XYZ file of N, CA and C in Angstrom:
480
model
N 111.109 59.113 -16.782
C 111.774 57.944 -17.333
C 111.653 56.791 -16.334
N 111.395 55.607 -16.857
C 111.262 54.422 -16.007
C 112.229 53.337 -16.481
N 112.563 52.452 -15.555
C 113.403 51.284 -15.848
C 112.771 50.090 -15.130
N 112.784 48.936 -15.767
C 112.206 47.728 -15.185
C 113.286 46.672 -15.055
N 113.303 45.990 -13.916
C 114.257 44.911 -13.684
C 113.561 43.695 -13.111
N 114.139 42.558 -13.377
C 113.619 41.279 -12.897
C 114.703 40.636 -12.041
N 114.313 40.013 -10.940
C 115.274 39.342 -10.073
C 114.812 37.946 -9.724
N 115.788 37.077 -9.459
C 115.502 35.698 -9.063
C 116.624 35.222 -8.163
N 116.289 34.501 -7.108
C 117.308 33.948 -6.228
C 116.820 32.623 -5.662
N 117.764 31.745 -5.394
C 117.506 30.429 -4.828
C 118.558 30.155 -3.765
N 118.143 29.549 -2.681
C 119.102 29.060 -1.683
C 118.684 27.673 -1.217
N 119.693 26.877 -0.959
C 119.477 25.559 -0.374
C 119.087 25.754 1.085
N 118.257 24.854 1.614
C 117.904 24.881 3.027
C 118.284 23.546 3.655
N 118.429 23.598 4.971
C 118.698 22.393 5.753
C 117.907 22.508 7.050
N 117.748 21.400 7.771
C 117.019 21.498 9.039
C 117.655 22.564 9.941
N 116.808 23.347 10.585
C 117.288 24.414 11.455
C 116.140 25.038 12.220
N 116.391 26.241 12.749
C 115.394 26.875 13.605
C 114.731 28.098 12.985
N 115.097 28.438 11.745
C 114.434 29.554 11.094
C 115.299 30.239 10.064
N 114.732 31.272 9.448
C 115.423 31.994 8.384
C 114.946 33.442 8.357
N 115.734 34.284 7.709
C 115.358 35.669 7.526
C 114.750 35.834 6.133
N 113.557 36.417 6.089
C 112.877 36.703 4.816
C 112.473 38.174 4.817
N 113.024 38.926 3.909
C 112.694 40.341 3.831
C 113.063 41.106 5.080
N 114.126 40.679 5.736
C 114.587 41.354 6.945
C 113.893 40.902 8.218
N 112.997 39.940 8.120
C 112.217 39.476 9.273
C 112.603 38.040 9.608
N 112.936 37.782 10.881
C 113.292 36.429 11.321
C 112.022 35.594 11.416
N 112.022 34.444 10.724
C 110.860 33.570 10.672
C 111.227 32.223 11.302
N 110.705 31.920 12.478
C 110.958 30.606 13.059
C 110.279 29.526 12.204
N 111.030 28.485 11.868
C 110.465 27.375 11.102
C 111.432 26.197 11.217
N 111.175 25.126 10.523
C 111.994 23.923 10.619
C 113.226 23.911 9.732
N 113.515 25.043 9.058
C 114.646 25.118 8.135
C 115.528 26.325 8.429
N 116.750 26.245 7.935
C 117.628 27.418 7.880
C 118.243 27.456 6.491
N 118.570 28.655 6.059
C 119.138 28.839 4.725
C 120.644 28.628 4.768
N 121.165 27.939 3.761
C 122.595 27.735 3.606
C 123.101 28.803 2.643
N 123.960 29.706 3.135
C 124.420 30.813 2.291
C 125.670 31.440 2.887
N 126.363 32.222 2.075
C 127.548 32.968 2.509
C 127.131 34.140 3.392
N 126.096 34.871 2.960
C 125.565 35.984 3.751
C 124.469 35.419 4.658
N 123.532 36.267 5.066
C 122.402 35.762 5.858
C 121.417 34.955 4.994
N 121.604 34.974 3.667
C 120.791 34.153 2.770
C 119.364 34.623 2.582
N 119.089 35.877 2.839
C 117.738 36.403 2.706
C 117.358 36.461 1.223
N 116.653 35.415 0.744
C 116.310 35.338 -0.680
C 115.439 36.503 -1.133
N 114.665 37.056 -0.230
C 113.800 38.182 -0.589
C 114.652 39.389 -0.965
N 115.555 39.799 -0.080
C 116.379 40.962 -0.396
C 117.376 40.677 -1.515
N 117.851 39.445 -1.637
C 118.749 39.114 -2.751
C 118.023 39.304 -4.088
N 116.788 38.863 -4.137
C 115.986 39.002 -5.352
C 115.704 40.469 -5.667
N 115.372 41.228 -4.630
C 115.103 42.656 -4.808
C 116.347 43.363 -5.336
N 117.507 43.070 -4.745
C 118.744 43.711 -5.204
C 119.011 43.398 -6.665
N 118.863 42.133 -7.062
C 119.104 41.774 -8.462
C 118.133 42.481 -9.402
N 116.865 42.630 -8.984
C 115.898 43.338 -9.827
C 116.275 44.810 -9.966
N 116.688 45.428 -8.867
C 117.080 46.839 -8.910
C 118.335 47.031 -9.761
N 119.338 46.192 -9.522
C 120.582 46.299 -10.285
C 120.334 46.038 -11.768
N 119.517 45.031 -12.066
C 119.211 44.707 -13.454
C 118.494 45.826 -14.171
N 117.630 46.528 -13.474
C 116.878 47.607 -14.122
C 117.788 48.713 -14.619
N 118.934 48.897 -13.975
C 119.872 49.948 -14.385
C 121.129 49.380 -15.057
N 121.072 48.083 -15.419
C 122.197 47.402 -16.074
C 123.480 47.540 -15.269
N 123.359 47.344 -13.932
C 124.510 47.450 -13.034
C 125.031 46.088 -12.588
N 124.671 45.037 -13.310
C 125.152 43.702 -12.963
C 124.222 43.004 -11.994
N 124.833 42.231 -11.083
C 124.031 41.486 -10.108
C 124.742 41.493 -8.758
N 124.090 40.909 -7.759
C 124.675 40.967 -6.412
C 125.954 40.152 -6.307
N 126.105 39.145 -7.139
C 127.341 38.369 -7.131
C 128.549 39.199 -7.566
N 128.317 40.162 -8.438
C 129.395 41.054 -8.857
C 129.676 42.115 -7.793
N 128.608 42.632 -7.203
C 128.738 43.716 -6.235
C 129.202 43.222 -4.863
N 128.650 42.083 -4.435
C 128.946 41.513 -3.115
C 129.340 40.037 -3.271
N 130.507 39.744 -3.860
C 130.872 38.352 -4.167
C 131.016 37.469 -2.927
N 130.595 36.205 -3.074
C 130.716 35.276 -1.942
C 132.154 34.817 -1.720
N 133.066 35.275 -2.558
C 134.498 35.007 -2.364
C 135.154 36.077 -1.491
N 134.408 37.103 -1.137
C 134.913 38.204 -0.325
C 134.462 38.007 1.118
N 135.413 37.831 2.022
C 135.102 37.562 3.426
C 134.335 38.708 4.101
N 134.384 39.912 3.528
C 133.630 41.035 4.114
C 132.128 40.778 4.115
N 131.677 39.893 3.230
C 130.243 39.656 3.112
C 129.790 38.361 3.789
N 130.719 37.687 4.495
C 130.370 36.477 5.234
C 129.381 36.858 6.333
N 128.195 36.257 6.291
C 127.167 36.538 7.282
C 126.545 37.919 7.161
N 126.760 38.596 6.034
C 126.275 39.970 5.855
C 124.762 40.075 5.999
N 124.329 41.196 6.531
C 122.915 41.527 6.666
C 122.413 42.010 5.301
N 121.550 41.235 4.683
C 121.069 41.562 3.339
C 120.254 42.849 3.300
N 119.638 43.229 4.404
C 118.925 44.513 4.448
C 119.916 45.655 4.263
N 121.084 45.546 4.893
C 122.110 46.584 4.744
C 122.657 46.610 3.318
N 122.849 45.443 2.734
C 123.306 45.393 1.348
C 122.266 46.020 0.416
N 120.998 45.798 0.709
C 119.936 46.376 -0.106
C 119.920 47.901 0.027
N 120.195 48.391 1.217
C 120.302 49.848 1.393
C 121.418 50.417 0.506
N 122.503 49.675 0.375
C 123.609 50.118 -0.475
C 123.186 50.123 -1.949
N 122.443 49.110 -2.375
C 121.954 49.074 -3.756
C 120.977 50.223 -3.982
N 120.134 50.505 -3.012
C 119.219 51.657 -3.124
C 120.016 52.940 -3.311
N 121.097 53.086 -2.543
C 121.941 54.271 -2.654
C 122.526 54.381 -4.067
N 122.999 53.256 -4.624
C 123.539 53.256 -5.984
C 122.478 53.691 -6.999
N 121.253 53.234 -6.805
C 120.168 53.631 -7.703
C 119.910 55.130 -7.593
N 119.911 55.654 -6.377
C 119.691 57.087 -6.182
C 120.795 57.905 -6.843
N 122.040 57.421 -6.754
C 123.160 58.105 -7.405
C 122.923 58.170 -8.911
N 122.321 57.110 -9.467
C 122.007 57.078 -10.902
C 120.735 57.858 -11.232
N 120.061 58.376 -10.182
C 118.877 59.196 -10.400
C 117.556 58.457 -10.366
N 117.516 57.254 -9.766
C 116.309 56.448 -9.755
C 115.955 55.969 -8.349
N 114.662 55.775 -8.123
C 114.191 55.169 -6.879
C 113.086 54.164 -7.204
N 112.830 53.258 -6.260
C 111.817 52.225 -6.464
C 110.435 52.850 -6.473
N 109.712 52.574 -7.546
C 108.332 53.042 -7.663
C 107.357 51.920 -7.349
N 107.724 50.684 -7.707
C 106.837 49.549 -7.502
C 107.675 48.279 -7.461
N 107.295 47.363 -6.571
C 107.971 46.076 -6.463
C 106.919 44.997 -6.318
N 107.015 43.971 -7.148
C 106.115 42.823 -7.082
C 106.971 41.586 -6.901
N 106.768 40.883 -5.783
C 107.662 39.801 -5.376
C 106.865 38.544 -5.063
N 107.393 37.382 -5.458
C 106.768 36.099 -5.136
C 107.802 35.178 -4.496
N 107.473 34.660 -3.319
C 108.314 33.698 -2.604
C 107.776 32.307 -2.928
N 108.671 31.377 -3.301
C 108.280 30.011 -3.636
C 108.843 29.055 -2.598
N 107.967 28.469 -1.788
C 108.410 27.517 -0.763
C 107.202 26.766 -0.210
N 107.477 25.630 0.418
C 106.441 24.892 1.137
C 106.381 25.380 2.587
N 107.548 25.686 3.125
C 107.672 26.178 4.498
C 108.778 27.216 4.523
N 108.604 28.309 5.233
C 107.507 28.639 6.133
C 106.292 29.143 5.368
N 105.159 29.127 6.020
C 103.946 29.702 5.450
C 104.095 31.217 5.504
N 103.947 31.865 4.371
C 104.193 33.306 4.258
C 102.965 34.145 4.599
N 101.767 33.631 4.362
C 100.549 34.433 4.566
C 100.492 35.111 5.943
N 100.800 34.409 7.034
C 100.693 35.063 8.347
C 101.723 36.177 8.587
N 102.804 36.199 7.812
C 103.868 37.189 8.033
C 104.036 38.143 6.854
N 103.175 38.034 5.868
C 103.265 38.858 4.660
C 103.316 40.347 4.983
N 102.468 40.819 5.864
C 102.420 42.238 6.202
C 103.711 42.740 6.824
N 104.295 41.939 7.694
C 105.551 42.333 8.342
C 106.684 42.385 7.315
N 106.734 41.410 6.422
C 107.762 41.395 5.376
C 107.598 42.615 4.472
N 106.373 42.912 4.069
C 106.128 44.107 3.230
C 106.634 45.360 3.924
N 106.332 45.489 5.210
C 106.750 46.685 5.938
C 108.271 46.758 6.040
N 108.933 45.638 6.301
C 110.404 45.619 6.361
C 111.000 46.076 5.032
N 110.464 45.564 3.929
C 110.955 45.944 2.602
C 110.727 47.435 2.370
N 109.524 47.909 2.664
C 109.203 49.325 2.472
C 110.149 50.207 3.288
N 110.450 49.796 4.512
C 111.356 50.576 5.364
C 112.764 50.641 4.780
N 113.276 49.501 4.331
C 114.636 49.464 3.774
C 114.716 50.277 2.486
N 113.706 50.164 1.642
C 113.707 50.881 0.360
C 113.223 52.321 0.486
N 112.729 52.670 1.688
C 112.153 54.001 1.919
C 111.102 54.316 0.851
N 110.215 53.334 0.676
C 109.163 53.366 -0.333
C 107.819 53.175 0.365
N 106.764 53.864 -0.064
C 105.453 53.659 0.548
C 105.018 52.199 0.493
N 104.383 51.750 1.549
C 103.947 50.360 1.665
C 103.049 49.924 0.510
N 102.209 50.832 0.013
C 101.281 50.436 -1.055
C 101.969 50.242 -2.403
N 103.282 50.395 -2.449
C 104.039 50.153 -3.669
C 104.819 48.833 -3.597
N 104.618 48.086 -2.510
C 105.319 46.824 -2.290
C 104.301 45.685 -2.246
N 104.456 44.724 -3.149
C 103.589 43.553 -3.169
C 104.419 42.315 -2.836
N 103.948 41.535 -1.880
C 104.601 40.271 -1.529
C 103.556 39.173 -1.643
N 103.864 38.200 -2.487
C 103.001 37.042 -2.657
C 103.823 35.798 -2.353
N 103.138 34.685 -2.197
C 103.835 33.421 -1.985
C 103.041 32.302 -2.642
N 103.763 31.271 -3.004
C 103.112 30.085 -3.557
C 103.952 28.868 -3.207
N 103.303 27.739 -3.176
C 104.030 26.484 -3.063
C 104.219 25.957 -4.479
N 104.960 24.898 -4.589
C 105.077 24.248 -5.896
C 104.368 22.890 -5.866
N 103.366 22.797 -4.986
C 102.542 21.585 -4.878
C 103.396 20.340 -4.675
N 104.434 20.503 -3.839
C 105.353 19.407 -3.477
C 106.213 18.936 -4.651
N 106.269 19.720 -5.740
C 107.072 19.369 -6.903
C 108.407 20.110 -6.869
N 109.430 19.520 -7.441
C 110.725 20.172 -7.567
C 111.451 20.343 -6.242
N 112.593 21.066 -6.297
C 113.433 21.205 -5.107
C 112.731 21.977 -3.988
N 111.885 22.961 -4.323
C 111.175 23.671 -3.252
C 110.103 22.773 -2.649
N 109.449 22.008 -3.481
C 108.413 21.099 -3.009
C 108.943 20.000 -2.110
N 110.160 19.566 -2.377
C 110.790 18.535 -1.548
C 111.451 19.123 -0.306
N 111.390 20.436 -0.125
C 111.988 21.067 1.048
C 113.500 21.175 0.973
N 114.047 21.177 -0.250
C 115.498 21.278 -0.429
C 115.973 22.716 -0.579
N 115.037 23.616 -0.885
C 115.438 24.996 -1.108
C 114.255 25.940 -1.094
N 114.581 27.202 -1.211
C 113.589 28.272 -1.263
C 113.978 29.184 -2.418
N 112.991 29.718 -3.103
C 113.250 30.593 -4.247
C 112.388 31.840 -4.136
N 112.793 32.850 -4.868
C 112.051 34.101 -4.883
C 112.264 34.772 -6.231
N 111.232 35.447 -6.726
C 111.350 36.204 -7.968
C 110.672 37.554 -7.776
N 111.156 38.542 -8.515
C 110.609 39.896 -8.373
C 110.706 40.664 -9.675
N 109.801 41.606 -9.804
C 109.847 42.602 -10.861
C 109.826 43.953 -10.156
N 110.736 44.827 -10.570
C 110.894 46.118 -9.917
C 110.828 47.233 -10.953
N 110.039 48.249 -10.671
C 109.954 49.426 -11.512
C 110.672 50.568 -10.805
N 111.666 51.121 -11.472
C 112.364 52.299 -10.961
C 111.923 53.499 -11.776
N 111.751 54.623 -11.107
C 111.410 55.872 -11.787
C 112.479 56.911 -11.499
N 112.694 57.760 -12.465
C 113.661 58.851 -12.284
C 113.191 59.723 -11.126
N 114.140 60.096 -10.295
C 113.850 60.942 -9.140
C 113.726 62.378 -9.628
N 112.706 63.056 -9.171
C 112.514 64.469 -9.548
C 113.655 65.297 -8.987
N 114.214 66.154 -9.812
C 115.325 67.000 -9.378
C 114.835 68.332 -8.900
């Protein structure tokens, strides 16, 4: 049995010294404005996983009104979502993710981000796809006002 989920996340950015993407610190001219660490990659992955099993979204599970999640490590939150999926009998079989931003440039760090995701999800690296695109200077990402990410996640029933 398989389940498919789609995830999307956006965060505002401001001038700064870097951001975390997929659990990896990326030095750049921006920082993410968020309640947690603002890792749009893991936020998107969590929403795709939760959506595939109709378990809501990260805002329901880890609300920004709860001080326990102030500055939270999104990799740790993703581990918790993975645990919830395993309890339901599912694990990640495939993840396809696209980061939308002008900066930072993702190509030089794509491999490290893929490995970080694979490690957190305890999934083989060849089942994790990370792509990136700019919006050709159009819209809020093009103007450097924010960063977005989208993902599709396939969960498969765990063999008993």
